[in-house]
Coordinates of C-alpha atoms in Angstrom, one line a residue:
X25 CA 208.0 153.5 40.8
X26 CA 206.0 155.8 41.9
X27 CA 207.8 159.0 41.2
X28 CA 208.2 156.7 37.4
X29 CA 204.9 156.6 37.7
X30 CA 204.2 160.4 37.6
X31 CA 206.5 161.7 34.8
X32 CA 209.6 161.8 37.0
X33 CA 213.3 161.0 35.7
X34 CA 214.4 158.4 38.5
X35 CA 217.4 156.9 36.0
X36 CA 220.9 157.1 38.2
X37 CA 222.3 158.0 35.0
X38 CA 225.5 159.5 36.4
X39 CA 225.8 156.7 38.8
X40 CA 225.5 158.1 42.3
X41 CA 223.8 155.8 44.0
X42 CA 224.9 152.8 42.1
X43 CA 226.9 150.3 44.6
X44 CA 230.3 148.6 43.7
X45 CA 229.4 145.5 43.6
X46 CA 226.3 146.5 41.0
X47 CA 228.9 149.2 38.4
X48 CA 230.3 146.5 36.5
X49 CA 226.9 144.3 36.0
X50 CA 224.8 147.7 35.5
X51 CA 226.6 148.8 32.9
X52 CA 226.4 146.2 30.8
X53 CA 222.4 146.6 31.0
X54 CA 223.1 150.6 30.6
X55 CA 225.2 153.3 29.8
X56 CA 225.8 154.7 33.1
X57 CA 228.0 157.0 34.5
X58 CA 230.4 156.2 37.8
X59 CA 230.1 159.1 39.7
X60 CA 229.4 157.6 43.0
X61 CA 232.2 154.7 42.4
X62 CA 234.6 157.7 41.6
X63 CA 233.9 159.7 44.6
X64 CA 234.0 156.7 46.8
X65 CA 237.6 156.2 45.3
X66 CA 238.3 159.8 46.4
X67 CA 237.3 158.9 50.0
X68 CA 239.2 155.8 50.3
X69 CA 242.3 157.0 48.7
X70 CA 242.3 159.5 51.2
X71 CA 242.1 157.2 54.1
X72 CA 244.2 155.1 53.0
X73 CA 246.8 157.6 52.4
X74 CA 246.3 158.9 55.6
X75 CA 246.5 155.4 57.5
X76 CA 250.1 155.2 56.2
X77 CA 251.2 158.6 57.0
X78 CA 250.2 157.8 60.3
X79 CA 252.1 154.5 60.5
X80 CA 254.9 156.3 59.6
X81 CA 255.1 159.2 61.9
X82 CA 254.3 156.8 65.0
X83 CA 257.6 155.2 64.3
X84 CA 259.2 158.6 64.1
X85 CA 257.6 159.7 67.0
X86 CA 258.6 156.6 69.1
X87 CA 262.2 157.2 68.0
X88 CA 261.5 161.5 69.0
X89 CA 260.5 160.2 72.5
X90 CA 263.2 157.7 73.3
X91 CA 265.7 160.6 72.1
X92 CA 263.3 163.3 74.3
X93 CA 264.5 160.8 77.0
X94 CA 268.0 160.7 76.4
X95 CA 267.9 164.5 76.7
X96 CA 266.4 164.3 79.8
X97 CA 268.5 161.9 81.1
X98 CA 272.2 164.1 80.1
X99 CA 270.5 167.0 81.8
X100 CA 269.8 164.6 85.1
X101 CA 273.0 163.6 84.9
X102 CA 274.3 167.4 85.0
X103 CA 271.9 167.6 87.9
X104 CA 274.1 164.8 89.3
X105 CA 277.4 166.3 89.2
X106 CA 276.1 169.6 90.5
X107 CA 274.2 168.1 93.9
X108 CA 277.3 165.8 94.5
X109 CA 279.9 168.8 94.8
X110 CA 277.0 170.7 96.9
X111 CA 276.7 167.9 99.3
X112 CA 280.8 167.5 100.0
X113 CA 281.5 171.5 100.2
X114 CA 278.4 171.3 102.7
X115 CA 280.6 168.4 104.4
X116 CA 283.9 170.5 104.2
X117 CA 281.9 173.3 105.5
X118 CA 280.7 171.3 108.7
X119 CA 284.5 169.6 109.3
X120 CA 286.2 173.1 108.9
X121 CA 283.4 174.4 111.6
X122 CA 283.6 171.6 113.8
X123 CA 287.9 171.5 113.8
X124 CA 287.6 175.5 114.5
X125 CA 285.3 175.1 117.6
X126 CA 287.0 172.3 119.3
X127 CA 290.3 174.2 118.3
X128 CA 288.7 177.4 120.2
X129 CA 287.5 175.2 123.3
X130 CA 291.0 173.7 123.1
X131 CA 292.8 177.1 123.5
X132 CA 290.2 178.0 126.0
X133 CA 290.6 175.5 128.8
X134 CA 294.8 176.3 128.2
X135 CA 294.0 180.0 128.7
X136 CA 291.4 179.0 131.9
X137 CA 294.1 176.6 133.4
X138 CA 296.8 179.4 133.5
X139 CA 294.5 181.5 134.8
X140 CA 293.3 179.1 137.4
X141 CA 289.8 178.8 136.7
X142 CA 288.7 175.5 137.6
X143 CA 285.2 176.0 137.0
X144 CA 285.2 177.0 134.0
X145 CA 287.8 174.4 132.7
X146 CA 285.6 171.9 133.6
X147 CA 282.5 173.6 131.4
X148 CA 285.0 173.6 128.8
X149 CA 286.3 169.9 129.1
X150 CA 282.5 168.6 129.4
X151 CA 281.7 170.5 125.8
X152 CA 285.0 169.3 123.9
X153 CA 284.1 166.0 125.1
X154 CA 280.8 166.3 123.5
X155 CA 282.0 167.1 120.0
X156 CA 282.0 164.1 117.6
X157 CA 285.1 161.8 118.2
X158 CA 285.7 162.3 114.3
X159 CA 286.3 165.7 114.5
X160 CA 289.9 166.0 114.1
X161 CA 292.5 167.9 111.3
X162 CA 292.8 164.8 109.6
X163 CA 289.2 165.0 108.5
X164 CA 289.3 168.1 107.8
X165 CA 291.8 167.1 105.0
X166 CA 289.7 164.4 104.0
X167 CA 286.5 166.9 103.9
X168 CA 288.9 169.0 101.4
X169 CA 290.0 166.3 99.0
X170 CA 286.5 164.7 98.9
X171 CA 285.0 168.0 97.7
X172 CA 288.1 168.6 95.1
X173 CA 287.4 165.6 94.0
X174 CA 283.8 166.3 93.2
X175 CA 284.5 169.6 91.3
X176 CA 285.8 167.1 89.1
X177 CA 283.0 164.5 88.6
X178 CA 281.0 167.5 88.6
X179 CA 282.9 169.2 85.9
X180 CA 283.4 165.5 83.8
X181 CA 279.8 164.9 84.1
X182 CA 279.0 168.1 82.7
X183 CA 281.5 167.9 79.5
X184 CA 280.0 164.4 79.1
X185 CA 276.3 165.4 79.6
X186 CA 276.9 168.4 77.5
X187 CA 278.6 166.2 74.6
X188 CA 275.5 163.4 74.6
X189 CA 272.8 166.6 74.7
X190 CA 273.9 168.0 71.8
X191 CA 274.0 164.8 69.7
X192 CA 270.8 163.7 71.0
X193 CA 269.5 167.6 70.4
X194 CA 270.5 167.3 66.9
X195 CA 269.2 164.1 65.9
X196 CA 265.8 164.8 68.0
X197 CA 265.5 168.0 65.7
X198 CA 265.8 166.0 62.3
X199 CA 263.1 163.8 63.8
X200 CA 260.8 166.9 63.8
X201 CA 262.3 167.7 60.4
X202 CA 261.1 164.1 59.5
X203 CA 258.4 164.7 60.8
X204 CA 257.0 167.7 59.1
X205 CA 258.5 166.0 55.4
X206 CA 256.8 163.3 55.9
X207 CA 253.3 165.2 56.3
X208 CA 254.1 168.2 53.3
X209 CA 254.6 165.2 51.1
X210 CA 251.5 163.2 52.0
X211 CA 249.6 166.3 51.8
X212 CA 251.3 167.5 48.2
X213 CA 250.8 163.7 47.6
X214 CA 247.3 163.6 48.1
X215 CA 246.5 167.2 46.1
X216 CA 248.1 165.1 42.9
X217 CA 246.3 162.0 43.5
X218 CA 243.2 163.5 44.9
X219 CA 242.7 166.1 41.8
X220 CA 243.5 163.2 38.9
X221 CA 240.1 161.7 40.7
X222 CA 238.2 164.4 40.5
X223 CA 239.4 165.3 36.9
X224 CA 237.5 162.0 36.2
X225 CA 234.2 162.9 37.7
X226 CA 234.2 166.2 36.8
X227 CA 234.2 164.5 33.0
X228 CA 231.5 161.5 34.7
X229 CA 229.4 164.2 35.5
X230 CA 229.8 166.1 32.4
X231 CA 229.1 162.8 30.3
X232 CA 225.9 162.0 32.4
X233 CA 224.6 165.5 32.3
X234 CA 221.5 166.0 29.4
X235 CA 219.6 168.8 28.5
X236 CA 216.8 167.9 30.4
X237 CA 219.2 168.1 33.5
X238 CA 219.8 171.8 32.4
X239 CA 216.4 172.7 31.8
X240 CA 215.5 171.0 35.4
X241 CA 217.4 173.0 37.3
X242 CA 215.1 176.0 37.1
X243 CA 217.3 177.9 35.4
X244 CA 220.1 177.9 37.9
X245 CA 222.9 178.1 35.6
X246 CA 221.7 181.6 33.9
X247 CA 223.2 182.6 37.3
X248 CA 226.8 181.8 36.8
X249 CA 229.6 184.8 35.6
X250 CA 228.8 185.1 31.8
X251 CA 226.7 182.6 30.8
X252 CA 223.5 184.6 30.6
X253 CA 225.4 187.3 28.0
X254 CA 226.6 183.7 26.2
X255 CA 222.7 182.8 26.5
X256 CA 221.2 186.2 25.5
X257 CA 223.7 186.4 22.6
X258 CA 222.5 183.2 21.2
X259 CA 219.0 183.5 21.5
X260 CA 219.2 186.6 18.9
X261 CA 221.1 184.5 17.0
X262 CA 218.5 182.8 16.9
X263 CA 215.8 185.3 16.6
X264 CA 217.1 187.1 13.4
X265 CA 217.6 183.3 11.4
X266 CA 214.0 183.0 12.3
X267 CA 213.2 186.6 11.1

């Protein structure tokens, strides 16, 4: 009112500041541009849009992880294969060493007994009787086929782990692929959507804009690329119907 009071244009002729609620009522009283409904559009369809992409991809990304898992699980299972066959040749390894130094000590005491070294035969005796009752050729046997047997888990784990990871590999990179769709045609979406909204402001604004508006802006618009050769050419236009 006060600004009113003075000479000052307060009208919301293009509608700015006009709320929802008030555009429908307010026009029946005026003519009134909606350029502030319009832009609000612009903003909601936006976050809106956005709020669905996002559903989306957090369902694609849940189904990325649990196949992220999977991967990681094939290549534990690898792991698997490969520590099992360590831990049995390191078994084989011990048997074989054990069965070769009570076979040493055996042939030992035979050699100190011919030569008549009681002494020494009864070192001997006390240190084979200190090996591990287990220790045998037998065991050493076993020790062999255990470990044979786990170059082949080892070697079935891998074709197996190798078979799942490349399935899971696949289908985790057209996840991605989904991904990165899913967000290109949102965006080109949005650019469609997004421009038709502002093709209708742009003509709002160019409804609700007067001459007085022009005149207002101080002359402002004599700065944009042409449009004071445009203004120039029509003023002597002017000028010589006068003359």
């Amino acid at each position: 009112q006060a600004l009113s009071s003075v000479g000052f244009d307060v009208i919301d002729r293009a509608g700015w500041l006009t709320p929802v609620t008030e555009v429908a009522r307010q026009n029946s009283k005026f003519h009134r541009a909606h350029c502030g409904h319009l832009s609000r559009r612009y903003i909601e369809l936006r976050h809106v849009a956005e709020r669905n992409v996002f559903r989306d991809m957090k369902d694609s990304l849940k189904e990325y992880e649990f196949r992220v898992e999977q991967i990681e699980s094939f290549v534990y299972m690898h792991c698997v294969g490969i520590q099992l066959e360590k831990h049995y040749s390191r078994n084989r390894s011990n048997a074989v060493a054990a069965w070769e130094k009570k076979t040493d000590i055996t042939t030992a005491i035979n050699i100190a007994t011919k030569k008549k070294l009681p002494l020494l035969v009864e070192e001997l005796r006390d240190k084979l009787e200190a090996l591990p009752t287990s220790v045998s050729h037998t065991s050493v046997k076993q020790a062999k086929e255990r470990h044979l047997i786990s170059k082949q888990i080892k070697t079935q784990l891998y074709e197996l782990a190798s078979r799942r990871f490349e399935r899971a590999k696949a289908t985790a990179t057209e996840r991605v692929h989904t991904i990165v769709r899913s967000w290109t045609d949102f965006e080109i979406s949005s650019v469609h959507n997004e421009l038709k909204l502002l093709e209708q402001l742009v003509v709002e604004i160019e409804d609700a804009l007067t001459k007085s508006d022009i005149v207002a802006d101080g002359g402002s618009h004599c700065f944009i690329p042409g449009q004071a050769a445009a203004e120039a050419a029509m003023n002597e236009g002017t000028v010589g119907v006068i003359l």
